Amino acid sequence: SQHSVLLAHVACCLAKEMSWGSDSTFSKLVLGAFMHDVSLQNPKIAKLNSLKQLEAVKGEFSDTEVKAFQLHPSTAADLVRTMQEIPPDVDLIVLQHHERPDGSGFPRGLLPNYIAPLSVLFIVAHELTQQMMERADQFSLPEFVESNKAVFNGGNFKKVFAALEKMQVT
């Protein structure tokens, strides 16, 4: 739950910095934060961010957990689509939250121009949140920005990352 709460906060702060601070956008980001890993039962596997990371620790998890991780963006998005109260786009945020700007993400391996702008914001916020939680007291936003500048430099990621760079100055 800590991860979801922090992710919701970070995503909304980033949206506000981009002048996307409407109630509708905030609602979508918060719901996405709480729903993105809803189908995962093992908190340890939920900390992974890529199939490459999964491959490195695959032996620590059952075949069922590995399959659940691989499918969880689609599974969670399908669940979100069944809930009439959840606004449009939340399912897309959830579906795309493990896509990467270099096309190595999953479940679809999308290139950056094919990832929805709100999903892009969520992906950057997700990466930032994970780094904040992993590094805790040693976390530094300027270091995060510097070490990820080359990663988030394509397609819709440029605009979101520019807002993040601006946040570290203000």
mmCIF file of C-alpha atoms in Angstrom:
data_model
loop_
_atom_site.group_PDB
_atom_site.id
_atom_site.type_symbol
_atom_site.label_atom_id
_atom_site.label_comp_id
_atom_site.label_asym_id
_atom_site.label_seq_id
_atom_site.Cartn_x
_atom_site.Cartn_y
_atom_site.Cartn_z
ATOM 1 C CA SER A 1 0.000 0.000 0.000
ATOM 2 C CA GLN A 2 2.914 2.385 0.662
ATOM 3 C CA HIS A 3 4.028 1.981 -2.942
ATOM 4 C CA SER A 4 0.537 2.763 -4.290
ATOM 5 C CA VAL A 5 0.045 5.818 -2.068
ATOM 6 C CA LEU A 6 3.459 7.265 -2.912
ATOM 7 C CA LEU A 7 2.955 6.504 -6.607
ATOM 8 C CA ALA A 8 -0.402 8.309 -6.607
ATOM 9 C CA HIS A 9 1.183 11.340 -4.940
ATOM 10 C CA VAL A 10 4.226 11.449 -7.242
ATOM 11 C CA ALA A 11 2.101 10.978 -10.381
ATOM 12 C CA CYS A 12 -0.263 13.784 -9.366
ATOM 13 C CA CYS A 13 2.645 16.129 -8.543
ATOM 14 C CA LEU A 14 4.158 15.424 -11.934
ATOM 15 C CA ALA A 15 0.794 15.966 -13.651
ATOM 16 C CA LYS A 16 0.408 19.299 -11.865
ATOM 17 C CA GLU A 17 3.889 20.348 -12.991
ATOM 18 C CA MET A 18 2.854 19.566 -16.568
ATOM 19 C CA SER A 19 -0.340 21.634 -16.185
ATOM 20 C CA TRP A 20 -2.406 18.444 -16.390
ATOM 21 C CA GLY A 21 -3.735 19.038 -12.875
ATOM 22 C CA SER A 22 -7.440 18.492 -13.439
ATOM 23 C CA ASP A 23 -9.579 16.513 -11.006
ATOM 24 C CA SER A 24 -10.221 14.001 -13.788
ATOM 25 C CA THR A 25 -6.506 13.422 -14.403
ATOM 26 C CA PHE A 26 -5.767 13.152 -10.691
ATOM 27 C CA SER A 27 -8.583 10.644 -10.295
ATOM 28 C CA LYS A 28 -7.260 8.499 -13.156
ATOM 29 C CA LEU A 29 -3.714 8.537 -11.803
ATOM 30 C CA VAL A 30 -4.783 7.684 -8.254
ATOM 31 C CA LEU A 31 -6.998 4.831 -9.430
ATOM 32 C CA GLY A 32 -4.196 3.595 -11.692
ATOM 33 C CA ALA A 33 -1.800 3.634 -8.740
ATOM 34 C CA PHE A 34 -4.131 1.527 -6.638
ATOM 35 C CA MET A 35 -5.096 -0.887 -9.407
ATOM 36 C CA HIS A 36 -1.846 -1.469 -11.347
ATOM 37 C CA ASP A 37 -0.634 -4.455 -9.297
ATOM 38 C CA VAL A 38 -4.011 -5.607 -7.949
ATOM 39 C CA SER A 39 -3.687 -9.092 -9.460
ATOM 40 C CA LEU A 40 -0.300 -9.831 -7.848
ATOM 41 C CA GLN A 41 -0.407 -11.685 -4.561
ATOM 42 C CA ASN A 42 3.305 -11.781 -3.723
ATOM 43 C CA PRO A 43 4.607 -8.315 -2.692
ATOM 44 C CA LYS A 44 8.169 -9.348 -3.498
ATOM 45 C CA ILE A 45 7.397 -10.037 -7.146
ATOM 46 C CA ALA A 46 5.385 -6.806 -7.336
ATOM 47 C CA LYS A 47 8.635 -4.879 -6.730
ATOM 48 C CA LEU A 48 10.020 -6.049 -10.073
ATOM 49 C CA ASN A 49 9.779 -3.634 -12.958
ATOM 50 C CA SER A 50 10.769 -5.648 -16.026
ATOM 51 C CA LEU A 51 10.892 -9.123 -17.509
ATOM 52 C CA LYS A 52 14.691 -8.841 -17.381
ATOM 53 C CA GLN A 53 14.543 -8.352 -13.601
ATOM 54 C CA LEU A 54 12.152 -11.293 -13.376
ATOM 55 C CA GLU A 55 14.512 -13.520 -15.337
ATOM 56 C CA ALA A 56 17.343 -12.751 -12.896
ATOM 57 C CA VAL A 57 15.319 -13.948 -9.859
ATOM 58 C CA LYS A 58 12.908 -16.365 -11.518
ATOM 59 C CA GLY A 59 13.972 -19.261 -9.265
ATOM 60 C CA GLU A 60 12.643 -17.462 -6.189
ATOM 61 C CA PHE A 61 9.060 -17.676 -7.437
ATOM 62 C CA SER A 62 6.677 -20.438 -8.405
ATOM 63 C CA ASP A 63 5.695 -20.933 -12.044
ATOM 64 C CA THR A 64 2.246 -19.590 -11.148
ATOM 65 C CA GLU A 65 3.746 -16.384 -9.678
ATOM 66 C CA VAL A 66 6.010 -15.892 -12.709
ATOM 67 C CA LYS A 67 3.077 -16.287 -15.098
ATOM 68 C CA ALA A 68 0.963 -13.950 -12.933
ATOM 69 C CA PHE A 69 3.689 -11.291 -13.104
ATOM 70 C CA GLN A 70 3.997 -11.604 -16.874
ATOM 71 C CA LEU A 71 0.238 -11.257 -17.296
ATOM 72 C CA HIS A 72 -0.570 -8.806 -14.501
ATOM 73 C CA PRO A 73 -0.811 -5.626 -16.613
ATOM 74 C CA SER A 74 -3.405 -7.292 -18.859
ATOM 75 C CA THR A 75 -5.163 -9.042 -15.977
ATOM 76 C CA ALA A 76 -5.460 -5.842 -13.947
ATOM 77 C CA ALA A 77 -6.577 -3.815 -16.993
ATOM 78 C CA ASP A 78 -9.268 -6.407 -17.726
ATOM 79 C CA LEU A 79 -10.482 -6.124 -14.134
ATOM 80 C CA VAL A 80 -10.531 -2.321 -14.313
ATOM 81 C CA ARG A 81 -12.628 -2.481 -17.499
ATOM 82 C CA THR A 82 -15.326 -4.426 -15.626
ATOM 83 C CA MET A 83 -15.780 -1.643 -13.065
ATOM 84 C CA GLN A 84 -18.288 0.890 -14.325
ATOM 85 C CA GLU A 85 -17.261 3.483 -11.712
ATOM 86 C CA ILE A 86 -13.687 3.699 -12.998
ATOM 87 C CA PRO A 87 -13.214 6.379 -15.670
ATOM 88 C CA PRO A 88 -11.835 5.724 -19.148
ATOM 89 C CA ASP A 89 -8.055 5.626 -19.580
ATOM 90 C CA VAL A 90 -7.361 3.970 -16.214
ATOM 91 C CA ASP A 91 -7.351 0.572 -17.921
ATOM 92 C CA LEU A 92 -4.787 1.887 -20.427
ATOM 93 C CA ILE A 93 -2.566 3.282 -17.653
ATOM 94 C CA VAL A 94 -2.697 -0.078 -15.892
ATOM 95 C CA LEU A 95 -2.095 -2.025 -19.116
ATOM 96 C CA GLN A 96 0.905 0.093 -20.126
ATOM 97 C CA HIS A 97 2.597 0.651 -16.748
ATOM 98 C CA HIS A 98 5.490 -1.732 -17.559
ATOM 99 C CA GLU A 99 6.133 -0.486 -21.087
ATOM 100 C CA ARG A 100 9.556 1.089 -21.586
ATOM 101 C CA PRO A 101 10.747 3.918 -23.845
ATOM 102 C CA ASP A 102 13.141 1.581 -25.675
ATOM 103 C CA GLY A 103 10.388 -0.917 -26.572
ATOM 104 C CA SER A 104 11.640 -3.562 -24.121
ATOM 105 C CA GLY A 105 8.608 -3.319 -21.838
ATOM 106 C CA PHE A 106 5.643 -5.590 -21.532
ATOM 107 C CA PRO A 107 2.997 -6.789 -22.206
ATOM 108 C CA ARG A 108 3.191 -5.368 -25.748
ATOM 109 C CA GLY A 109 6.739 -3.996 -26.154
ATOM 110 C CA LEU A 110 5.444 -0.638 -27.371
ATOM 111 C CA LEU A 111 7.714 2.029 -28.791
ATOM 112 C CA PRO A 112 7.513 5.415 -27.044
ATOM 113 C CA ASN A 113 5.213 7.134 -29.544
ATOM 114 C CA TYR A 114 2.628 4.373 -29.062
ATOM 115 C CA ILE A 115 2.404 4.718 -25.292
ATOM 116 C CA ALA A 116 -0.418 7.011 -24.175
ATOM 117 C CA PRO A 117 0.722 10.338 -22.669
ATOM 118 C CA LEU A 118 -0.942 9.679 -19.292
ATOM 119 C CA SER A 119 0.635 6.210 -19.222
ATOM 120 C CA VAL A 120 4.026 7.780 -19.958
ATOM 121 C CA LEU A 121 3.601 10.085 -16.976
ATOM 122 C CA PHE A 122 2.609 7.084 -14.842
ATOM 123 C CA ILE A 123 5.636 5.048 -16.023
ATOM 124 C CA VAL A 124 8.055 7.843 -15.081
ATOM 125 C CA ALA A 125 6.288 8.315 -11.728
ATOM 126 C CA HIS A 126 6.401 4.542 -11.153
ATOM 127 C CA GLU A 127 10.145 4.398 -11.809
ATOM 128 C CA LEU A 128 10.717 7.418 -9.568
ATOM 129 C CA THR A 129 8.588 5.917 -6.793
ATOM 130 C CA GLN A 130 10.435 2.621 -6.894
ATOM 131 C CA GLN A 131 13.793 4.398 -6.672
ATOM 132 C CA MET A 132 12.553 6.531 -3.772
ATOM 133 C CA MET A 133 11.418 3.454 -1.848
ATOM 134 C CA GLU A 134 14.522 1.373 -2.613
ATOM 135 C CA ARG A 135 17.005 4.111 -1.742
ATOM 136 C CA ALA A 136 14.993 5.821 1.019
ATOM 137 C CA ASP A 137 17.380 8.204 2.818
ATOM 138 C CA GLN A 138 19.967 7.971 0.029
ATOM 139 C CA PHE A 139 17.510 8.999 -2.695
ATOM 140 C CA SER A 140 18.375 12.141 -4.636
ATOM 141 C CA LEU A 141 16.074 13.599 -7.291
ATOM 142 C CA PRO A 142 18.973 15.257 -9.170
ATOM 143 C CA GLU A 143 20.781 11.888 -9.297
ATOM 144 C CA PHE A 144 17.608 10.160 -10.496
ATOM 145 C CA VAL A 145 17.160 12.765 -13.228
ATOM 146 C CA GLU A 146 20.782 12.548 -14.330
ATOM 147 C CA SER A 147 20.888 8.742 -14.395
ATOM 148 C CA ASN A 148 17.582 8.433 -16.291
ATOM 149 C CA LYS A 149 17.896 11.336 -18.733
ATOM 150 C CA ALA A 150 19.087 9.074 -21.563
ATOM 151 C CA VAL A 151 16.423 6.448 -20.805
ATOM 152 C CA PHE A 152 13.425 8.787 -20.960
ATOM 153 C CA ASN A 153 14.432 10.860 -23.991
ATOM 154 C CA GLY A 154 12.116 9.561 -26.722
ATOM 155 C CA GLY A 155 8.569 10.151 -27.869
ATOM 156 C CA ASN A 156 6.078 11.284 -25.260
ATOM 157 C CA PHE A 157 8.665 10.673 -22.531
ATOM 158 C CA LYS A 158 10.586 13.869 -23.391
ATOM 159 C CA LYS A 159 7.818 16.187 -22.202
ATOM 160 C CA VAL A 160 7.199 14.296 -18.968
ATOM 161 C CA PHE A 161 10.877 14.060 -18.153
ATOM 162 C CA ALA A 162 11.348 17.775 -18.866
ATOM 163 C CA ALA A 163 8.673 18.474 -16.230
ATOM 164 C CA LEU A 164 10.509 16.209 -13.785
ATOM 165 C CA GLU A 165 13.754 18.094 -14.460
ATOM 166 C CA LYS A 166 11.923 21.352 -13.786
ATOM 167 C CA MET A 167 10.576 19.969 -10.489
ATOM 168 C CA GLN A 168 14.066 19.414 -9.117
ATOM 169 C CA VAL A 169 14.881 23.086 -9.585
ATOM 170 C CA THR A 170 11.728 24.533 -8.030
#
